[in-house]
mmCIF file with all atom_site columns, C-alpha atoms and ligand atoms in Angstrom:
data_model
loop_
_atom_site.group_PDB
_atom_site.id
_atom_site.type_symbol
_atom_site.label_atom_id
_atom_site.label_alt_id
_atom_site.label_comp_id
_atom_site.label_asym_id
_atom_site.label_entity_id
_atom_site.label_seq_id
_atom_site.pdbx_PDB_ins_code
_atom_site.Cartn_x
_atom_site.Cartn_y
_atom_site.Cartn_z
_atom_site.occupancy
_atom_site.B_iso_or_equiv
_atom_site.pdbx_formal_charge
_atom_site.auth_seq_id
_atom_site.auth_comp_id
_atom_site.auth_asym_id
_atom_site.auth_atom_id
_atom_site.pdbx_PDB_model_num
ATOM   1  C  CA  . MET A 1 1  ? -14.630 47.780  21.227  1.00 66.00 ? 1  MET A CA  1
ATOM   2  C  CA  . GLY A 1 2  ? -11.335 47.231  22.371  1.00 82.00 ? 2  GLY A CA  1
ATOM   3  C  CA  . ARG A 1 3  ? -12.684 43.103  23.180  1.00 87.00 ? 3  ARG A CA  1
ATOM   4  C  CA  . ILE A 1 4  ? -14.740 43.020  20.605  1.00 87.00 ? 4  ILE A CA  1
ATOM   5  C  CA  . LEU A 1 5  ? -11.871 44.070  17.750  1.00 90.00 ? 5  LEU A CA  1
ATOM   6  C  CA  . PHE A 1 6  ? -8.986  41.561  19.920  1.00 89.00 ? 6  PHE A CA  1
ATOM   7  C  CA  . PHE A 1 7  ? -12.417 38.934  19.644  1.00 90.00 ? 7  PHE A CA  1
ATOM   8  C  CA  . VAL A 1 8  ? -11.674 39.317  15.651  1.00 90.00 ? 8  VAL A CA  1
ATOM   9  C  CA  . LEU A 1 9  ? -8.431  38.870  15.768  1.00 91.00 ? 9  LEU A CA  1
ATOM   10 C  CA  . LEU A 1 10 ? -8.289  35.772  17.398  1.00 91.00 ? 10 LEU A CA  1
ATOM   11 C  CA  . ALA A 1 11 ? -11.424 34.190  15.128  1.00 92.00 ? 11 ALA A CA  1
ATOM   12 C  CA  . LEU A 1 12 ? -9.041  35.993  12.820  1.00 92.00 ? 12 LEU A CA  1
ATOM   13 C  CA  . ALA A 1 13 ? -5.986  33.718  14.135  1.00 92.00 ? 13 ALA A CA  1
ATOM   14 C  CA  . ILE A 1 14 ? -7.637  30.843  14.219  1.00 90.00 ? 14 ILE A CA  1
ATOM   15 C  CA  . TYR A 1 15 ? -8.898  30.672  11.131  1.00 92.00 ? 15 TYR A CA  1
ATOM   16 C  CA  . ILE A 1 16 ? -5.094  31.069  9.274   1.00 90.00 ? 16 ILE A CA  1
ATOM   17 C  CA  . ALA A 1 17 ? -3.768  28.566  11.952  1.00 92.00 ? 17 ALA A CA  1
ATOM   18 C  CA  . TRP A 1 18 ? -6.458  26.413  10.698  1.00 94.00 ? 18 TRP A CA  1
ATOM   19 C  CA  . ARG A 1 19 ? -6.437  27.251  6.896   1.00 93.00 ? 19 ARG A CA  1
ATOM   20 C  CA  . TYR A 1 20 ? -1.969  26.086  7.625   1.00 91.00 ? 20 TYR A CA  1
ATOM   21 C  CA  . LEU A 1 21 ? -2.711  23.593  9.496   1.00 90.00 ? 21 LEU A CA  1
ATOM   22 C  CA  . ARG A 1 22 ? -4.911  22.248  5.975   1.00 91.00 ? 22 ARG A CA  1
ATOM   23 C  CA  . MET A 1 23 ? -2.768  21.993  4.170   1.00 88.00 ? 23 MET A CA  1
ATOM   24 C  CA  . GLN A 1 24 ? 0.338   21.971  6.195   1.00 87.00 ? 24 GLN A CA  1
ATOM   25 C  CA  . ARG A 1 25 ? -1.270  17.771  6.788   1.00 82.00 ? 25 ARG A CA  1
ATOM   26 C  CA  . ARG A 1 26 ? -2.347  18.500  2.639   1.00 77.00 ? 26 ARG A CA  1
ATOM   27 C  CA  . SER A 1 27 ? 1.276   18.524  2.071   1.00 68.00 ? 27 SER A CA  1
ATOM   28 C  CA  . ASP A 1 28 ? 1.804   16.019  3.812   1.00 61.00 ? 28 ASP A CA  1
ATOM   29 C  CA  . GLY A 1 29 ? -0.381  13.536  2.174   1.00 55.00 ? 29 GLY A CA  1
ATOM   30 C  CA  . ALA A 1 30 ? 2.096   13.821  -0.829  1.00 56.00 ? 30 ALA A CA  1
ATOM   31 C  CA  . ASP A 1 31 ? 4.313   12.824  0.724   1.00 54.00 ? 31 ASP A CA  1
ATOM   32 C  CA  . PRO A 1 32 ? 6.967   9.691   -1.154  1.00 54.00 ? 32 PRO A CA  1
ATOM   33 C  CA  . ARG A 1 33 ? 7.233   8.265   2.545   1.00 57.00 ? 33 ARG A CA  1
ATOM   34 C  CA  . ASP A 1 34 ? 3.842   7.736   3.246   1.00 55.00 ? 34 ASP A CA  1
ATOM   35 C  CA  . ARG A 1 35 ? 3.289   5.607   0.168   1.00 55.00 ? 35 ARG A CA  1
ATOM   36 C  CA  . PRO A 1 36 ? 2.885   2.189   -0.115  1.00 55.00 ? 36 PRO A CA  1
ATOM   37 C  CA  . ARG A 1 37 ? 5.769   0.897   -2.413  1.00 55.00 ? 37 ARG A CA  1
ATOM   38 C  CA  . PRO A 1 38 ? 5.307   -1.469  -4.524  1.00 56.00 ? 38 PRO A CA  1
ATOM   39 C  CA  . ASN A 1 39 ? 9.122   -2.682  -3.485  1.00 57.00 ? 39 ASN A CA  1
ATOM   40 C  CA  . ASP A 1 40 ? 8.975   -2.224  -0.449  1.00 56.00 ? 40 ASP A CA  1
ATOM   41 C  CA  . ALA A 1 41 ? 10.682  -6.016  1.724   1.00 59.00 ? 41 ALA A CA  1
ATOM   42 C  CA  . SER A 1 42 ? 7.664   -4.752  4.236   1.00 64.00 ? 42 SER A CA  1
ATOM   43 C  CA  . ALA A 1 43 ? 4.278   -5.193  1.667   1.00 68.00 ? 43 ALA A CA  1
ATOM   44 C  CA  . PRO A 1 44 ? 2.834   -8.360  2.083   1.00 80.00 ? 44 PRO A CA  1
ATOM   45 C  CA  . GLU A 1 45 ? 3.957   -10.718 -0.988  1.00 86.00 ? 45 GLU A CA  1
ATOM   46 C  CA  . ALA A 1 46 ? 0.612   -12.646 -2.631  1.00 91.00 ? 46 ALA A CA  1
ATOM   47 C  CA  . ILE A 1 47 ? 0.964   -16.197 -1.088  1.00 94.00 ? 47 ILE A CA  1
ATOM   48 C  CA  . VAL A 1 48 ? 0.883   -18.811 -4.128  1.00 93.00 ? 48 VAL A CA  1
ATOM   49 C  CA  . ARG A 1 49 ? -0.136  -22.141 -3.890  1.00 94.00 ? 49 ARG A CA  1
ATOM   50 C  CA  . CYS A 1 50 ? 2.040   -25.295 -5.148  1.00 94.00 ? 50 CYS A CA  1
ATOM   51 C  CA  . ASP A 1 51 ? -0.226  -27.588 -7.677  1.00 91.00 ? 51 ASP A CA  1
ATOM   52 C  CA  . SER A 1 52 ? 1.080   -30.364 -6.880  1.00 92.00 ? 52 SER A CA  1
ATOM   53 C  CA  . CYS A 1 53 ? 2.166   -30.445 -3.576  1.00 96.00 ? 53 CYS A CA  1
ATOM   54 C  CA  . GLY A 1 54 ? 0.384   -27.701 -2.342  1.00 95.00 ? 54 GLY A CA  1
ATOM   55 C  CA  . LEU A 1 55 ? 2.961   -26.123 -0.153  1.00 96.00 ? 55 LEU A CA  1
ATOM   56 C  CA  . ASN A 1 56 ? 2.548   -22.313 0.092   1.00 96.00 ? 56 ASN A CA  1
ATOM   57 C  CA  . LEU A 1 57 ? 4.708   -19.923 -1.020  1.00 95.00 ? 57 LEU A CA  1
ATOM   58 C  CA  . PRO A 1 58 ? 5.443   -16.290 -2.181  1.00 94.00 ? 58 PRO A CA  1
ATOM   59 C  CA  . GLN A 1 59 ? 4.637   -15.723 -6.042  1.00 91.00 ? 59 GLN A CA  1
ATOM   60 C  CA  . SER A 1 60 ? 8.338   -14.842 -7.126  1.00 91.00 ? 60 SER A CA  1
ATOM   61 C  CA  . GLU A 1 61 ? 9.535   -17.474 -5.533  1.00 93.00 ? 61 GLU A CA  1
ATOM   62 C  CA  . ALA A 1 62 ? 6.737   -19.429 -6.616  1.00 94.00 ? 62 ALA A CA  1
ATOM   63 C  CA  . LEU A 1 63 ? 6.747   -21.653 -10.962 1.00 92.00 ? 63 LEU A CA  1
ATOM   64 C  CA  . PRO A 1 64 ? 4.259   -20.487 -12.381 1.00 90.00 ? 64 PRO A CA  1
ATOM   65 C  CA  . ALA A 1 65 ? 2.561   -23.639 -14.890 1.00 86.00 ? 65 ALA A CA  1
ATOM   66 C  CA  . PRO A 1 66 ? 3.188   -22.800 -19.594 1.00 78.00 ? 66 PRO A CA  1
ATOM   67 C  CA  . GLY A 1 67 ? 0.815   -22.041 -21.214 1.00 75.00 ? 67 GLY A CA  1
ATOM   68 C  CA  . ALA A 1 68 ? -2.769  -22.929 -21.129 1.00 62.00 ? 68 ALA A CA  1
ATOM   69 C  CA  . GLU A 1 69 ? -2.858  -22.213 -17.206 1.00 58.00 ? 69 GLU A CA  1
ATOM   70 C  CA  . PRO A 1 70 ? -0.904  -18.894 -15.840 1.00 63.00 ? 70 PRO A CA  1
ATOM   71 C  CA  . ARG A 1 71 ? -3.242  -19.340 -12.578 1.00 78.00 ? 71 ARG A CA  1
ATOM   72 C  CA  . ARG A 1 72 ? -1.778  -22.498 -11.309 1.00 88.00 ? 72 ARG A CA  1
ATOM   73 C  CA  . TRP A 1 73 ? 1.918   -22.596 -9.313  1.00 92.00 ? 73 TRP A CA  1
ATOM   74 C  CA  . TYR A 1 74 ? 4.356   -24.505 -8.465  1.00 93.00 ? 74 TYR A CA  1
ATOM   75 C  CA  . CYS A 1 75 ? 6.609   -24.849 -5.524  1.00 95.00 ? 75 CYS A CA  1
ATOM   76 C  CA  . CYS A 1 76 ? 9.577   -26.598 -7.677  1.00 95.00 ? 76 CYS A CA  1
ATOM   77 C  CA  . GLU A 1 77 ? 11.083  -27.487 -10.797 1.00 94.00 ? 77 GLU A CA  1
ATOM   78 C  CA  . GLU A 1 78 ? 9.786   -31.680 -10.500 1.00 95.00 ? 78 GLU A CA  1
ATOM   79 C  CA  . HIS A 1 79 ? 6.697   -30.597 -9.153  1.00 94.00 ? 79 HIS A CA  1
ATOM   80 C  CA  . ARG A 1 80 ? 5.032   -28.439 -11.718 1.00 92.00 ? 80 ARG A CA  1
ATOM   81 C  CA  . ARG A 1 81 ? 6.467   -31.244 -14.784 1.00 90.00 ? 81 ARG A CA  1
ATOM   82 C  CA  . GLN A 1 82 ? 3.971   -33.872 -12.777 1.00 89.00 ? 82 GLN A CA  1
ATOM   83 C  CA  . GLY A 1 83 ? 1.505   -30.998 -12.248 1.00 82.00 ? 83 GLY A CA  1
ATOM   84 C  CA  . THR A 1 84 ? 2.001   -30.099 -15.968 1.00 75.00 ? 84 THR A CA  1
ATOM   85 C  CA  . ALA A 1 85 ? 2.565   -34.404 -16.472 1.00 73.00 ? 85 ALA A CA  1
ATOM   86 C  CA  . ARG A 1 86 ? -1.342  -34.563 -15.014 1.00 59.00 ? 86 ARG A CA  1
HETATM 87 ZN ZN1 . ZN  B 2 .  ? 5.658   -28.664 -5.093  1.00 73.13 ? 1  ZN  B ZN1 1
#
């Protein structure tokens, strides 16, 4: 009888520990440190290609083509003028 009670308590302890670990893991997932931040320096940035010379550069440093061609990017003001003049 004592052995049965021991195993029942052991199973209960394992169950409680398992539930506790699951709840802890779930709260860890809600931790903002685990989420990728858009402004994180380590986050990959979109690389765009200069439509004039073909240079690859980060989108934040590229100059977008004005007007109807929002998908075109240029590495500098001079290439933007060349690209839009074509
Ligand atoms: Zn260029």
